[in-house]
Amino acid sequence: MPAVWLIEDTRGGPGTQEVRACGRALGGNCRVALLDEERLGPYAPGLYAEALRALIAQRDGEDPERSVVVLLPHTYQSAEYAPRLAVRLGAAYTASISGVSIDDRGGLRFRRSILQAKLRADVRPKTRTVVATVQVGAFGGADPAPAPADVFEVGRPADSEEDQEREILGREAASGGGVDLASAERIVTAGRGVGGPDEVSVAADLAAALNAELGASRPVVDNGWLPREHQVGSSGHVVTPDLYVALGVSGSIQHLMGMSGSRIIVAINKDREAPIFSVAHYGIVADLHDVAPALTRLLETRRSG
Amino acid sequence: MRIGVCIKQVPDTDSHLRIADSGRGIDDSNLNWVISSCDLCAVEEALLLAEAEVSRGAERPELVVFSLGPARVEEALRKALALGFDRALHLVDEALEGGDALSDGRALAAALARERCDLVLAGAQSDDLGQAATPAVIAEILGCPYAWLVMAVELDSRGKSLRIVRELEAGMNEILKLELPAVLAIQAGINRPRFASLRGTLQARKKPLRREDCSGLGVDPGLVGAAGAGIETEAVSLPPAGAGGVVIEGASAEAAAGELIANLEREAVL
């Protein structure tokens, strides 16, 4: 059973539960390294990597026979500095894992999606210490897991040089208002499969008939077919509506992370192998340009009847 | 000023992927290879930065493209040259094959350090393995400031620092100032990559493309490629098809729509 470090934050940000659940799946020999911005100062990648390295390295000699696993959530902050922590610890690194296992001889295996979630890979670390980020939403996601009792507060290291070369100028909202995906009960999302900017109306019409908000996948936003405030996915909004209808969305890992907590998921896509079908409760394998207008007509008839 | 951009050649994600007989990877005998999408945005961002420098009357930065991989990678490098890069460096050696983010980062950092790049750009994550780690490893080894998921880049007028915007959770962005040299991992959507012109493609054939092996790079073959990797892939597999969901297939559009609505009524979401 490996010694497991769970990297947590006093603010209890996204991914905390998943990291704990992953620690439990690794045998539960866990301790927490607690990051406190008040103690450490504002986040900077070099600072956090160094502070964690110092704590983990200091305790490393306690049980040299045991392998060491350092788990962080795969979020915008921790996935930025986690590879740097791995380099400093001389550890292996793997990102956004969704499963773990230990074989008879104590060998660790991590499961992760590759090639835009079309395949999954089982990887093993070749070093005694491994740093891994845990996919938000994996390991049963929202099930509350108890915090381990063994908590170490992360101390402030001497300033790292590269963080003196980095200054925070401010924060801003990435997108304008007007679209409220977070509290929407129903969302219809346009994916790259809608085909182009003039064809987004097929999704907008269905959204109107369902009294739903209009969402967009990342490629749709990146191509300028819809403004960024419509984007669903870990880099946009995480949504959990009652009904989520994905039109021509293939289902990148980020997109699935952003919407897989929805109560009922409907996917309409021509490609039967699209990863979106792996989370859909109802899947229609067909051309969305045929099915979505048919749905819109039926819903309108149903409403007026 | 010199801007280095690291690109990775990956299988086209629209290609039909087949698991290799070894079960440890995909069958690469019949794939289309392309520049990973975020890396292509990094290429475009370097071109835009160079154009911005010229338009404010400064010297045009030299643009150098780097890629690690077998002979096929040359096509990706030529594409960056066709788009306007000045020269290319191809890290090619049997000992460099089969690496992970750590070992590839080591090899690329060695090449970037030799070329003394003031600014290094790469994609935020690759379309194949998606570890989102190689640029961070490069920054760590070079001892540079680093930002991931960069959505805007501006060089200051003295060419000493950058003003960048990076994505945070929950639809927020952070605005940062970084001193050069720095490493930036560029997020998809920062720009719309241009297409190469015919003239560019013809010129690219004559632009310098240098090949470097481990000894040329001055890296220990034991620390790069498969030997230097921290992780090893044991098996790849297909994800389970459908999570026990209802699949409607082969019906007419009206029939499929009707069946779906009946199901949604039963689930009480309509």
Coordinates of C-alpha atoms in Angstrom, one line a residue:
Chain A
M1 CA 0.0 0.0 0.0
P2 CA 1.6 3.3 -1.1
A3 CA 1.9 6.4 1.1
V4 CA -0.4 8.9 -0.4
W5 CA -0.3 12.7 -0.2
L6 CA -3.5 14.5 -0.8
I7 CA -2.9 18.1 -1.8
E8 CA -5.8 20.2 -0.5
D9 CA -6.6 23.8 -0.2
T10 CA -8.2 25.6 2.7
R11 CA -10.8 26.9 0.3
G12 CA -11.8 23.3 -0.5
G13 CA -11.8 24.0 -4.3
P14 CA -13.1 21.7 -7.0
G15 CA -11.7 18.2 -7.1
T16 CA -11.1 17.8 -3.3
Q17 CA -13.6 15.0 -3.1
E18 CA -12.2 13.2 -6.1
V19 CA -8.7 13.4 -4.7
R20 CA -9.8 11.9 -1.4
A21 CA -11.8 9.2 -3.2
C22 CA -8.7 8.3 -5.2
G23 CA -6.6 8.2 -2.1
R24 CA -9.1 5.8 -0.6
A25 CA -8.9 3.6 -3.7
L26 CA -5.1 3.4 -3.2
G27 CA -5.5 1.8 0.2
G28 CA -6.3 4.9 2.4
N29 CA -2.8 5.4 3.8
C30 CA -3.3 9.1 3.3
R31 CA -2.2 12.3 4.7
V32 CA -3.1 15.8 3.7
A33 CA -0.8 18.6 2.6
L34 CA -2.9 21.7 3.3
L35 CA -2.3 24.8 1.2
D36 CA -3.4 28.1 2.8
E37 CA -3.1 31.2 0.7
E38 CA -3.0 33.4 3.8
R39 CA 0.1 31.6 5.0
L40 CA 1.8 31.0 1.6
G41 CA 0.9 34.2 -0.2
P42 CA -0.9 34.5 -3.5
Y43 CA -0.6 31.5 -5.7
A44 CA 2.4 31.3 -8.0
P45 CA 3.5 28.0 -9.7
G46 CA 7.1 28.0 -8.5
L47 CA 6.1 29.0 -4.9
Y48 CA 3.5 26.2 -4.5
A49 CA 5.8 23.6 -6.2
E50 CA 8.6 24.5 -3.9
A51 CA 6.5 24.6 -0.7
L52 CA 5.1 21.1 -1.5
R53 CA 8.4 19.7 -2.5
A54 CA 10.0 20.8 0.8
L55 CA 7.2 19.2 2.9
I56 CA 7.1 15.9 0.9
A57 CA 10.9 15.5 0.7
Q58 CA 11.2 16.2 4.5
R59 CA 8.9 13.2 5.3
D60 CA 10.3 11.0 2.5
G61 CA 12.7 9.0 4.6
E62 CA 10.1 7.7 7.0
D63 CA 9.4 4.6 5.0
P64 CA 11.8 4.2 2.1
E65 CA 10.4 0.9 1.0
R66 CA 7.0 2.3 0.3
S67 CA 6.1 4.0 -3.0
V68 CA 4.8 7.5 -2.7
V69 CA 1.8 8.9 -4.6
V70 CA 1.1 12.7 -4.6
L71 CA -2.5 13.5 -5.7
L72 CA -3.8 16.9 -6.9
P73 CA -7.0 17.8 -8.6
H74 CA -6.7 18.4 -12.3
T75 CA -7.7 22.1 -12.0
Y76 CA -6.5 25.3 -13.7
Q77 CA -4.2 26.0 -10.7
S78 CA -2.9 22.7 -9.6
A79 CA -2.4 21.2 -13.1
E80 CA -0.3 24.2 -13.9
Y81 CA 2.3 23.6 -11.2
A82 CA 2.0 19.8 -10.6
P83 CA 4.5 18.9 -13.4
R84 CA 7.0 21.3 -11.9
L85 CA 6.5 19.6 -8.5
A86 CA 7.1 16.2 -10.2
V87 CA 10.4 17.4 -11.7
R88 CA 11.6 18.8 -8.3
L89 CA 10.7 15.5 -6.6
G90 CA 12.4 13.4 -9.3
A91 CA 9.0 11.8 -9.6
A92 CA 7.0 10.4 -12.5
Y93 CA 4.0 12.5 -13.7
T94 CA 0.6 11.6 -15.1
A95 CA -2.4 13.9 -15.5
S96 CA -6.2 13.7 -15.3
I97 CA -6.5 10.1 -14.1
S98 CA -9.9 8.6 -13.8
G99 CA -9.0 5.3 -12.1
V100 CA -6.3 3.5 -10.1
S101 CA -5.5 -0.1 -9.2
I102 CA -2.8 -2.0 -7.3
D103 CA -1.6 -5.4 -8.6
D104 CA -0.6 -8.4 -6.4
R105 CA 3.0 -7.2 -6.2
G106 CA 2.0 -3.7 -5.1
G107 CA 2.5 -2.2 -8.6
L108 CA 0.4 0.9 -9.3
R109 CA -1.7 1.4 -12.4
F110 CA -3.4 4.7 -13.4
R111 CA -6.2 4.9 -15.9
R112 CA -6.6 8.0 -18.1
S113 CA -8.3 9.0 -21.3
I114 CA -6.2 9.6 -24.4
L115 CA -6.8 10.8 -28.0
Q116 CA -9.7 13.1 -27.1
A117 CA -11.4 10.3 -25.0
K118 CA -11.5 7.9 -27.9
L119 CA -9.3 5.5 -26.0
R120 CA -8.1 5.0 -22.5
A121 CA -4.7 4.0 -21.3
D122 CA -3.4 2.2 -18.3
V123 CA 0.0 3.5 -17.3
R124 CA 2.4 2.6 -14.6
P125 CA 5.1 4.7 -12.9
K126 CA 8.7 3.6 -13.2
T127 CA 9.8 5.6 -10.2
R128 CA 9.2 5.2 -6.5
T129 CA 7.4 8.6 -6.3
V130 CA 4.6 9.6 -8.7
V131 CA 2.7 12.9 -9.0
A132 CA -0.8 12.5 -10.5
T133 CA -3.7 14.9 -11.1
V134 CA -7.2 13.5 -10.7
Q135 CA -9.9 14.3 -13.2
V136 CA -12.7 16.3 -11.6
G137 CA -15.9 14.3 -11.8
A138 CA -14.1 10.9 -11.6
F139 CA -14.2 8.5 -8.7
G140 CA -17.8 9.0 -8.0
G141 CA -17.5 12.8 -8.2
A142 CA -19.7 14.4 -5.7
D143 CA -19.8 11.7 -3.0
P144 CA -18.5 13.4 0.1
A145 CA -15.4 11.7 1.4
P146 CA -14.1 12.3 4.9
A147 CA -10.9 14.2 5.3
P148 CA -7.9 12.2 6.6
A149 CA -7.0 13.1 10.2
D150 CA -3.3 13.4 9.3
V151 CA -3.0 17.0 8.1
F152 CA 0.3 18.9 7.5
E153 CA 0.1 22.6 6.9
V154 CA 2.4 23.6 4.0
G155 CA 5.0 26.2 5.1
R156 CA 6.2 29.1 3.1
P157 CA 9.6 28.5 1.4
A158 CA 12.2 31.0 0.5
D159 CA 10.9 32.9 -2.5
S160 CA 11.6 31.2 -5.7
E161 CA 13.3 33.4 -8.3
E162 CA 10.9 32.8 -11.1
D163 CA 8.0 33.9 -9.0
Q164 CA 9.6 37.3 -8.5
E165 CA 9.5 37.5 -12.3
R166 CA 5.7 37.1 -12.2
E167 CA 3.2 39.7 -11.1
I168 CA -0.6 39.4 -10.9
L169 CA -2.1 42.5 -12.6
G170 CA -5.8 41.6 -12.0
R171 CA -8.7 39.3 -12.7
E172 CA -11.6 39.7 -15.0
A173 CA -14.7 37.8 -16.1
A174 CA -13.9 35.9 -19.3
S175 CA -17.3 36.5 -20.8
G176 CA -20.2 38.9 -20.9
G177 CA -23.5 38.3 -19.2
G178 CA -26.9 37.4 -20.6
V179 CA -26.4 33.6 -20.6
D180 CA -27.1 31.8 -17.4
L181 CA -25.9 28.3 -17.9
A182 CA -25.1 27.6 -14.3
S183 CA -28.7 27.9 -13.0
A184 CA -30.4 26.7 -16.2
E185 CA -32.8 23.7 -15.8
R186 CA -32.4 22.7 -19.4
I187 CA -29.6 23.3 -21.8
V188 CA -29.3 22.5 -25.5
T189 CA -25.7 22.6 -26.6
A190 CA -24.4 23.0 -30.2
G191 CA -21.3 21.1 -31.0
R192 CA -19.0 21.2 -34.0
G193 CA -21.3 18.7 -35.8
V194 CA -23.9 21.5 -36.4
G195 CA -21.6 22.4 -39.2
G196 CA -21.2 26.2 -39.3
P197 CA -22.3 29.6 -38.0
D198 CA -25.4 29.7 -40.1
E199 CA -26.5 26.3 -38.8
V200 CA -26.4 27.1 -35.1
S201 CA -30.0 28.0 -35.5
V202 CA -30.9 24.3 -35.5
A203 CA -29.8 24.2 -31.8
A204 CA -31.3 27.6 -31.0
D205 CA -34.7 26.6 -32.3
L206 CA -34.7 23.4 -30.3
A207 CA -33.6 25.4 -27.2
A208 CA -36.5 27.8 -27.7
A209 CA -39.0 24.9 -28.1
L210 CA -37.6 23.4 -24.8
N211 CA -37.4 26.7 -23.0
A212 CA -33.7 25.9 -22.5
E213 CA -30.5 27.9 -22.5
L214 CA -28.3 27.6 -25.5
G215 CA -24.8 26.1 -24.8
A216 CA -21.8 25.6 -27.1
S217 CA -18.9 23.2 -27.1
R218 CA -15.4 24.7 -27.2
P219 CA -14.8 24.3 -31.0
V220 CA -18.0 26.1 -31.7
V221 CA -16.8 29.0 -29.5
D222 CA -13.3 28.9 -30.8
N223 CA -14.6 29.1 -34.4
G224 CA -16.7 32.1 -33.5
W225 CA -20.0 30.5 -34.2
L226 CA -21.3 31.5 -30.7
P227 CA -19.9 33.9 -28.1
R228 CA -17.8 32.5 -25.3
E229 CA -20.4 32.9 -22.6
H230 CA -22.2 30.0 -24.1
Q231 CA -19.3 27.6 -23.6
V232 CA -19.9 24.4 -21.6
G233 CA -16.9 22.5 -20.3
S234 CA -14.3 22.7 -17.7
S235 CA -12.7 25.7 -19.2
G236 CA -16.1 27.4 -19.4
H237 CA -19.0 26.5 -17.2
V238 CA -19.7 23.3 -15.2
V239 CA -23.4 22.7 -15.6
T240 CA -25.8 20.3 -13.9
P241 CA -29.2 20.9 -15.5
D242 CA -32.2 18.5 -15.3
L243 CA -32.0 18.0 -19.0
Y244 CA -28.9 18.4 -21.2
V245 CA -29.2 17.9 -25.0
A246 CA -25.9 17.6 -26.9
L247 CA -26.3 18.2 -30.6
G248 CA -23.3 17.2 -32.7
V249 CA -21.0 17.3 -29.7
S250 CA -18.3 14.6 -29.8
G251 CA -17.5 14.9 -26.1
S252 CA -13.9 15.9 -25.3
I253 CA -12.8 15.1 -21.8
Q254 CA -13.2 18.7 -20.9
H255 CA -16.8 18.8 -22.2
L256 CA -17.7 15.6 -20.3
M257 CA -16.3 17.0 -17.1
G258 CA -18.4 20.1 -17.6
M259 CA -21.7 18.4 -18.1
S260 CA -21.7 14.8 -17.0
G261 CA -23.4 15.7 -13.7
S262 CA -26.6 16.6 -15.5
R263 CA -29.7 14.6 -14.5
I264 CA -30.8 13.4 -18.0
I265 CA -28.4 13.6 -20.9
V266 CA -29.5 13.3 -24.5
A267 CA -26.9 13.0 -27.3
I268 CA -27.6 13.3 -31.0
N269 CA -24.7 12.5 -33.2
K270 CA -24.0 10.7 -36.5
D271 CA -20.8 9.1 -35.1
R272 CA -21.7 6.1 -33.0
E273 CA -18.3 6.0 -31.5
A274 CA -18.5 9.6 -30.2
P275 CA -17.4 9.7 -26.5
I276 CA -20.6 11.7 -25.7
F277 CA -22.6 8.5 -25.9
S278 CA -20.6 7.1 -23.0
V279 CA -22.4 9.5 -20.6
A280 CA -25.8 9.8 -22.4
H281 CA -28.9 8.4 -20.9
Y282 CA -30.6 8.6 -24.3
G283 CA -28.6 8.6 -27.5
I284 CA -29.8 9.0 -31.1
V285 CA -27.4 7.9 -33.7
A286 CA -28.5 10.1 -36.7
D287 CA -28.0 13.3 -38.5
L288 CA -28.9 16.1 -36.1
H289 CA -30.1 18.2 -39.0
D290 CA -32.9 15.7 -39.4
V291 CA -33.7 14.8 -35.8
A292 CA -33.4 18.2 -34.1
P293 CA -36.0 20.0 -36.4
A294 CA -38.3 17.0 -36.0
L295 CA -38.0 17.3 -32.2
T296 CA -38.6 21.1 -32.4
R297 CA -41.8 20.5 -34.5
L298 CA -43.1 17.8 -32.1
L299 CA -42.4 19.9 -29.0
E300 CA -44.2 22.9 -30.6
T301 CA -47.2 20.8 -31.5
R302 CA -47.2 19.3 -28.0
R303 CA -47.1 22.8 -26.4
S304 CA -49.9 24.2 -28.6
G305 CA -52.0 21.1 -28.2
Chain B
M1 CA 14.5 38.7 -29.9
R2 CA 14.0 35.0 -30.7
I3 CA 10.7 33.1 -30.2
G4 CA 10.8 29.4 -30.1
V5 CA 7.6 27.3 -30.6
C6 CA 7.4 23.6 -29.7
I7 CA 5.0 21.6 -31.8
K8 CA 3.9 18.0 -31.6
Q9 CA 2.7 15.9 -34.5
V10 CA -0.3 13.8 -33.5
P11 CA -2.7 11.5 -35.3
D12 CA -5.6 13.4 -36.8
T13 CA -8.4 12.9 -34.2
D14 CA -10.9 12.3 -36.9
S15 CA -8.9 9.3 -38.2
H16 CA -10.1 5.8 -37.4
L17 CA -8.0 4.6 -34.5
R18 CA -7.1 0.9 -34.2
I19 CA -5.4 -0.6 -31.2
A20 CA -2.0 -2.1 -32.1
D21 CA -1.4 -5.8 -31.8
S22 CA 0.8 -5.2 -28.8
G23 CA -2.2 -3.7 -27.0
R24 CA 0.1 -0.9 -25.7
G25 CA -0.7 1.8 -28.3
I26 CA -2.4 2.6 -31.5
D27 CA -1.6 1.1 -34.8
D28 CA 0.3 3.9 -36.5
S29 CA 0.6 2.3 -39.9
N30 CA -2.3 4.1 -41.5
L31 CA -2.9 7.4 -39.8
N32 CA -3.0 11.0 -40.9
W33 CA -0.6 13.1 -38.9
V34 CA -1.2 16.7 -38.1
I35 CA 0.1 19.5 -35.9
S36 CA -1.7 19.2 -32.5
S37 CA -4.5 21.9 -32.4
C38 CA -3.2 24.0 -29.5
D39 CA 0.3 23.9 -30.9
L40 CA -1.0 25.3 -34.2
C41 CA -2.4 28.2 -32.1
A42 CA 1.0 28.6 -30.5
V43 CA 2.5 28.8 -34.1
E44 CA -0.1 31.4 -35.0
E45 CA 0.5 33.4 -31.9
A46 CA 4.2 33.6 -32.6
L47 CA 3.4 34.9 -36.1
L48 CA 1.0 37.5 -34.7
L49 CA 3.6 38.7 -32.1
A50 CA 6.3 39.0 -34.8
E51 CA 3.8 41.0 -37.0
A52 CA 2.9 43.3 -34.0
E53 CA 6.6 44.0 -33.4
V54 CA 7.2 44.9 -37.0
S55 CA 4.1 47.2 -37.1
R56 CA 5.4 49.2 -34.1
G57 CA 8.7 49.7 -35.8
A58 CA 10.7 47.1 -33.8
E59 CA 13.0 44.5 -35.3
R60 CA 11.1 41.4 -36.3
P61 CA 11.8 38.5 -33.8
E62 CA 13.3 35.4 -35.3
L63 CA 10.8 32.5 -35.2
V64 CA 12.2 29.0 -34.7
V65 CA 10.1 25.9 -34.6
F66 CA 11.1 22.8 -32.6
S67 CA 9.7 19.3 -32.8
L68 CA 10.7 15.9 -31.4
G69 CA 9.9 12.7 -33.3
P70 CA 10.7 10.4 -36.2
A71 CA 11.2 11.4 -39.8
R72 CA 7.5 12.0 -40.4
V73 CA 7.7 15.1 -38.1
E74 CA 9.6 17.0 -40.8
E75 CA 6.3 17.6 -42.6
A76 CA 5.0 19.4 -39.5
L77 CA 8.1 21.5 -39.3
R78 CA 7.9 22.4 -43.0
K79 CA 4.3 23.5 -42.4
A80 CA 5.4 26.0 -39.7
L81 CA 8.1 27.2 -42.1
A82 CA 5.5 27.6 -44.8
L83 CA 3.5 29.8 -42.4
G84 CA 6.4 32.1 -41.9
F85 CA 8.8 30.7 -39.4
D86 CA 12.5 31.3 -40.2
R87 CA 14.0 28.0 -39.3
A88 CA 13.3 24.6 -37.8
L89 CA 15.0 22.2 -35.5
H90 CA 14.1 18.5 -35.6
L91 CA 15.0 16.5 -32.5
V92 CA 15.4 13.0 -34.1
D93 CA 17.2 10.0 -32.6
E94 CA 16.1 6.5 -31.8
A95 CA 16.9 7.2 -28.2
L96 CA 14.4 10.0 -28.1
E97 CA 11.4 7.7 -29.0
G98 CA 8.8 6.6 -26.6
G99 CA 9.2 9.4 -24.2
D100 CA 6.7 11.1 -21.8
A101 CA 6.3 14.7 -20.8
L102 CA 9.3 14.6 -18.5
S103 CA 11.8 13.0 -20.9
D104 CA 10.5 15.0 -24.0
G105 CA 10.6 18.2 -21.9
R106 CA 14.3 17.5 -21.0
A107 CA 15.2 17.1 -24.7
L108 CA 13.3 20.1 -25.8
A109 CA 14.6 22.3 -23.0
A110 CA 18.2 21.4 -24.0
A111 CA 17.4 22.5 -27.6
L112 CA 15.7 25.7 -26.5
A113 CA 18.5 26.6 -24.1
R114 CA 21.1 26.1 -26.9
E115 CA 19.1 28.4 -29.2
R116 CA 18.7 30.9 -26.4
C117 CA 15.0 31.7 -27.0
D118 CA 13.6 34.7 -25.2
L119 CA 10.1 33.4 -25.4
V120 CA 8.9 29.8 -25.7
L121 CA 5.4 29.0 -26.8
A122 CA 3.7 25.6 -26.9
G123 CA 0.2 24.2 -26.9
A124 CA -1.6 23.9 -23.6
Q125 CA -2.2 20.2 -24.2
S126 CA -1.7 17.7 -27.0
D127 CA -4.6 16.1 -28.8
D128 CA -3.1 12.6 -28.3
L129 CA -1.8 12.1 -24.7
G130 CA -3.2 15.3 -23.3
Q131 CA -0.9 15.4 -20.2
A132 CA -0.6 19.2 -20.5
A133 CA 2.8 18.9 -18.9
T134 CA 5.7 19.3 -21.4
P135 CA 5.7 23.1 -21.4
A136 CA 5.7 23.1 -17.6
V137 CA 8.6 20.7 -17.6
I138 CA 10.5 23.0 -20.0
A139 CA 9.8 26.0 -17.8
E140 CA 11.0 24.1 -14.7
I141 CA 14.2 23.0 -16.4
L142 CA 14.9 26.5 -17.9
G143 CA 14.0 28.1 -14.5
C144 CA 11.5 30.5 -16.3
P145 CA 8.2 32.0 -15.3
Y146 CA 5.4 29.9 -16.8
A147 CA 1.7 30.2 -17.5
W148 CA -0.8 27.5 -18.7
L149 CA -4.0 28.1 -20.7
V150 CA -2.9 31.5 -22.1
M151 CA -5.6 33.4 -23.9
A152 CA -3.8 36.6 -24.8
V153 CA -0.1 37.7 -25.2
E154 CA 1.4 41.2 -25.6
L155 CA 5.1 42.1 -25.6
D156 CA 6.0 45.3 -23.8
S157 CA 7.6 48.0 -25.8
R158 CA 11.1 47.3 -24.5
G159 CA 10.8 43.6 -25.3
K160 CA 11.6 42.7 -21.6
S161 CA 8.3 41.4 -20.3
L162 CA 4.9 40.1 -21.3
R163 CA 1.3 40.9 -20.4
I164 CA -0.7 37.8 -20.6
V165 CA -4.2 36.6 -19.9
R166 CA -4.8 33.1 -18.6
E167 CA -8.0 31.2 -18.0
L168 CA -9.0 30.3 -14.4
E169 CA -12.0 28.3 -13.2
A170 CA -15.6 29.5 -13.3
G171 CA -15.3 31.8 -16.3
M172 CA -12.6 34.0 -14.8
N173 CA -9.4 35.2 -16.3
E174 CA -6.2 36.3 -14.6
I175 CA -4.0 39.0 -16.0
L176 CA -0.3 38.6 -15.4
K177 CA 3.0 40.3 -16.1
L178 CA 5.9 37.9 -16.8
E179 CA 9.6 38.8 -17.2
L180 CA 11.4 37.3 -20.2
P181 CA 12.6 34.7 -20.8
A182 CA 9.3 32.9 -20.2
V183 CA 7.4 29.8 -21.3
L184 CA 3.7 30.0 -22.2
A185 CA 1.3 27.2 -22.8
I186 CA -1.2 28.5 -25.4
Q187 CA -4.9 27.6 -25.1
A188 CA -7.0 26.7 -28.1
G189 CA -9.2 29.6 -29.2
I190 CA -6.7 32.3 -28.5
N191 CA -6.6 32.9 -32.3
R192 CA -7.6 31.4 -35.6
P193 CA -4.6 29.7 -37.2
R194 CA -4.0 30.8 -40.8
F195 CA -3.5 28.6 -43.8
A196 CA -0.2 28.4 -45.6
S197 CA 0.0 30.1 -49.0
L198 CA 1.4 28.4 -52.1
R199 CA 4.2 30.9 -52.0
G200 CA 5.0 30.1 -48.4
T201 CA 4.9 26.4 -49.1
L202 CA 7.4 26.8 -51.9
Q203 CA 9.7 29.1 -49.8
A204 CA 9.6 26.6 -46.9
R205 CA 11.5 24.0 -49.0
K206 CA 14.5 26.3 -49.0
K207 CA 14.4 27.4 -45.4
P208 CA 16.9 25.8 -42.9
L209 CA 15.8 22.7 -41.1
R210 CA 18.4 21.2 -38.9
R211 CA 18.4 17.7 -37.4
E212 CA 19.8 17.1 -33.9
D213 CA 20.4 13.9 -32.1
C214 CA 21.2 13.3 -28.4
S215 CA 24.9 14.0 -28.8
G216 CA 24.2 17.1 -30.8
L217 CA 21.8 18.3 -28.1
G218 CA 24.2 17.3 -25.3
V219 CA 21.6 15.2 -23.5
D220 CA 22.2 11.8 -21.8
P221 CA 20.3 9.2 -23.9
G222 CA 19.4 7.5 -20.5
L223 CA 17.4 10.6 -19.5
V224 CA 15.3 11.1 -22.6
G225 CA 12.9 8.9 -24.7
A226 CA 11.5 5.7 -23.2
A227 CA 14.6 5.3 -20.9
G228 CA 14.0 8.7 -19.3
A229 CA 10.3 8.5 -19.1
G230 CA 8.6 8.3 -15.6
I231 CA 5.6 6.4 -16.9
E232 CA 5.1 3.5 -19.2
T233 CA 1.9 2.6 -21.0
E234 CA 0.8 -1.0 -20.2
A235 CA -2.4 -1.2 -22.2
V236 CA -4.8 0.8 -24.2
S237 CA -8.5 -0.1 -24.6
L238 CA -11.7 1.2 -25.9
P239 CA -14.0 3.0 -23.4
P240 CA -17.3 1.1 -22.8
A241 CA -19.8 1.9 -25.5
G242 CA -22.7 3.6 -23.7
A243 CA -23.2 3.7 -20.0
G244 CA -26.2 1.5 -20.1
G245 CA -28.1 4.3 -21.9
V246 CA -30.9 3.8 -24.4
V247 CA -29.7 4.1 -27.9
I248 CA -32.1 4.9 -30.7
E249 CA -30.6 4.0 -34.1
G250 CA -32.0 3.4 -37.6
A251 CA -35.3 5.0 -37.0
S252 CA -36.8 7.9 -39.1
A253 CA -36.2 11.4 -37.7
E254 CA -39.8 11.7 -36.7
A255 CA -39.9 8.2 -35.0
A256 CA -36.6 8.9 -33.2
A257 CA -37.9 12.3 -32.0
G258 CA -41.2 10.8 -30.9
E259 CA -39.5 8.0 -29.0
L260 CA -37.2 10.4 -27.3
I261 CA -40.0 12.7 -26.2
A262 CA -42.0 9.8 -24.8
N263 CA -38.9 8.8 -22.7
L264 CA -38.3 12.4 -21.5
E265 CA -41.9 12.6 -20.4
R266 CA -41.5 9.4 -18.5
E267 CA -38.4 10.8 -16.8
A268 CA -40.5 13.9 -15.9
V269 CA -38.0 16.4 -17.5
L270 CA -40.6 17.7 -20.0

